[in-house]
Amino acid sequence: MEAIQTELAKMQVSVELGSDWMIIHGGQPQAAEIQTYNDHRMAMSFAVAGAKIPGVTIQNPQVISKSFPEFWDKLESLV
């Protein structure tokens, strides 16, 4: 959850964390370079945000190959 908070902060999105909860406050997310922490879920979830927020880039995009190698092609076909 700390990784999500860190990456959302790069996008100017405020997040509150507790021991077992997270509150993501609304706003106007900004472009950012997102670290995946070698986690395919981070890459895929922030890529979906990037489909609507110009300038979002994903570091280490190939990390998705462990669970959904066709992800980037599928996402591109939807955008």
Short mmCIF file of N, CA and C in Angstrom, two decimals, residues 38-76:
data_model
loop_
_atom_site.label_atom_id
_atom_site.label_comp_id
_atom_site.label_asym_id
_atom_site.label_seq_id
_atom_site.Cartn_x
_atom_site.Cartn_y
_atom_site.Cartn_z
N ASN A 38 8.74 -4.00 -9.56
CA ASN A 38 8.73 -5.35 -10.14
C ASN A 38 7.42 -6.09 -9.85
N ASP A 39 6.34 -5.34 -9.81
CA ASP A 39 5.01 -5.91 -9.52
C ASP A 39 4.10 -5.63 -10.71
N HIS A 40 3.64 -6.71 -11.33
CA HIS A 40 2.78 -6.57 -12.51
C HIS A 40 1.49 -5.82 -12.20
N ARG A 41 1.00 -5.92 -10.98
CA ARG A 41 -0.24 -5.23 -10.62
C ARG A 41 -0.06 -3.73 -10.62
N MET A 42 1.10 -3.27 -10.19
CA MET A 42 1.39 -1.83 -10.22
C MET A 42 1.43 -1.35 -11.66
N ALA A 43 2.13 -2.08 -12.50
CA ALA A 43 2.24 -1.68 -13.91
C ALA A 43 0.86 -1.61 -14.56
N MET A 44 0.06 -2.62 -14.36
CA MET A 44 -1.24 -2.67 -15.03
C MET A 44 -2.21 -1.63 -14.48
N SER A 45 -2.25 -1.45 -13.18
CA SER A 45 -3.22 -0.50 -12.62
C SER A 45 -2.86 0.93 -13.00
N PHE A 46 -1.58 1.29 -12.94
CA PHE A 46 -1.21 2.65 -13.32
C PHE A 46 -1.28 2.85 -14.83
N ALA A 47 -1.13 1.79 -15.60
CA ALA A 47 -1.28 1.90 -17.05
C ALA A 47 -2.72 2.26 -17.41
N VAL A 48 -3.67 1.71 -16.68
CA VAL A 48 -5.08 2.05 -16.91
C VAL A 48 -5.29 3.54 -16.63
N ALA A 49 -4.71 4.03 -15.55
CA ALA A 49 -4.80 5.47 -15.27
C ALA A 49 -4.14 6.25 -16.39
N GLY A 50 -3.01 5.76 -16.88
CA GLY A 50 -2.30 6.42 -17.96
C GLY A 50 -3.05 6.45 -19.27
N ALA A 51 -4.02 5.57 -19.40
CA ALA A 51 -4.85 5.60 -20.61
C ALA A 51 -5.67 6.89 -20.69
N LYS A 52 -5.92 7.50 -19.54
CA LYS A 52 -6.70 8.73 -19.49
C LYS A 52 -5.88 9.96 -19.10
N ILE A 53 -4.68 9.76 -18.58
CA ILE A 53 -3.86 10.87 -18.10
C ILE A 53 -2.61 10.94 -18.99
N PRO A 54 -2.57 11.89 -19.90
CA PRO A 54 -1.41 12.00 -20.79
C PRO A 54 -0.11 12.19 -20.00
N GLY A 55 0.94 11.51 -20.45
CA GLY A 55 2.24 11.68 -19.85
C GLY A 55 2.59 10.70 -18.75
N VAL A 56 1.69 9.79 -18.42
CA VAL A 56 2.03 8.76 -17.44
C VAL A 56 2.88 7.71 -18.15
N THR A 57 4.05 7.44 -17.60
CA THR A 57 4.91 6.40 -18.16
C THR A 57 5.18 5.36 -17.08
N ILE A 58 5.37 4.14 -17.52
CA ILE A 58 5.57 3.01 -16.62
C ILE A 58 7.00 2.52 -16.76
N GLN A 59 7.76 2.56 -15.67
CA GLN A 59 9.11 1.99 -15.67
C GLN A 59 8.98 0.46 -15.64
N ASN A 60 9.88 -0.21 -16.32
CA ASN A 60 9.90 -1.67 -16.32
C ASN A 60 8.57 -2.26 -16.79
N PRO A 61 8.07 -1.84 -17.95
CA PRO A 61 6.76 -2.30 -18.41
C PRO A 61 6.69 -3.81 -18.69
N GLN A 62 7.83 -4.43 -18.93
CA GLN A 62 7.82 -5.87 -19.23
C GLN A 62 7.49 -6.73 -18.02
N VAL A 63 7.37 -6.12 -16.85
CA VAL A 63 7.04 -6.88 -15.64
C VAL A 63 5.70 -7.60 -15.77
N ILE A 64 4.84 -7.13 -16.64
CA ILE A 64 3.52 -7.76 -16.81
C ILE A 64 3.61 -9.13 -17.48
N SER A 65 4.75 -9.45 -18.04
CA SER A 65 4.87 -10.72 -18.77
C SER A 65 4.63 -11.94 -17.89
N LYS A 66 4.78 -11.80 -16.58
CA LYS A 66 4.58 -12.94 -15.69
C LYS A 66 3.12 -13.34 -15.54
N SER A 67 2.20 -12.39 -15.80
CA SER A 67 0.79 -12.72 -15.60
C SER A 67 -0.09 -12.46 -16.82
N PHE A 68 0.29 -11.50 -17.67
CA PHE A 68 -0.60 -11.11 -18.78
C PHE A 68 0.27 -10.53 -19.90
N PRO A 69 1.00 -11.38 -20.61
CA PRO A 69 1.94 -10.89 -21.62
C PRO A 69 1.29 -10.05 -22.72
N GLU A 70 0.01 -10.23 -22.95
CA GLU A 70 -0.69 -9.49 -24.01
C GLU A 70 -1.29 -8.18 -23.50
N PHE A 71 -1.02 -7.83 -22.25
CA PHE A 71 -1.66 -6.68 -21.63
C PHE A 71 -1.52 -5.41 -22.45
N TRP A 72 -0.30 -5.07 -22.85
CA TRP A 72 -0.10 -3.79 -23.54
C TRP A 72 -0.87 -3.74 -24.85
N ASP A 73 -0.91 -4.86 -25.58
CA ASP A 73 -1.68 -4.90 -26.83
C ASP A 73 -3.18 -4.74 -26.55
N LYS A 74 -3.66 -5.43 -25.55
CA LYS A 74 -5.08 -5.34 -25.19
C LYS A 74 -5.45 -3.92 -24.75
N LEU A 75 -4.61 -3.32 -23.92
CA LEU A 75 -4.89 -1.96 -23.46
C LEU A 75 -4.90 -0.98 -24.65
N GLU A 76 -3.93 -1.12 -25.52
CA GLU A 76 -3.87 -0.24 -26.69
C GLU A 76 -5.11 -0.39 -27.57
#
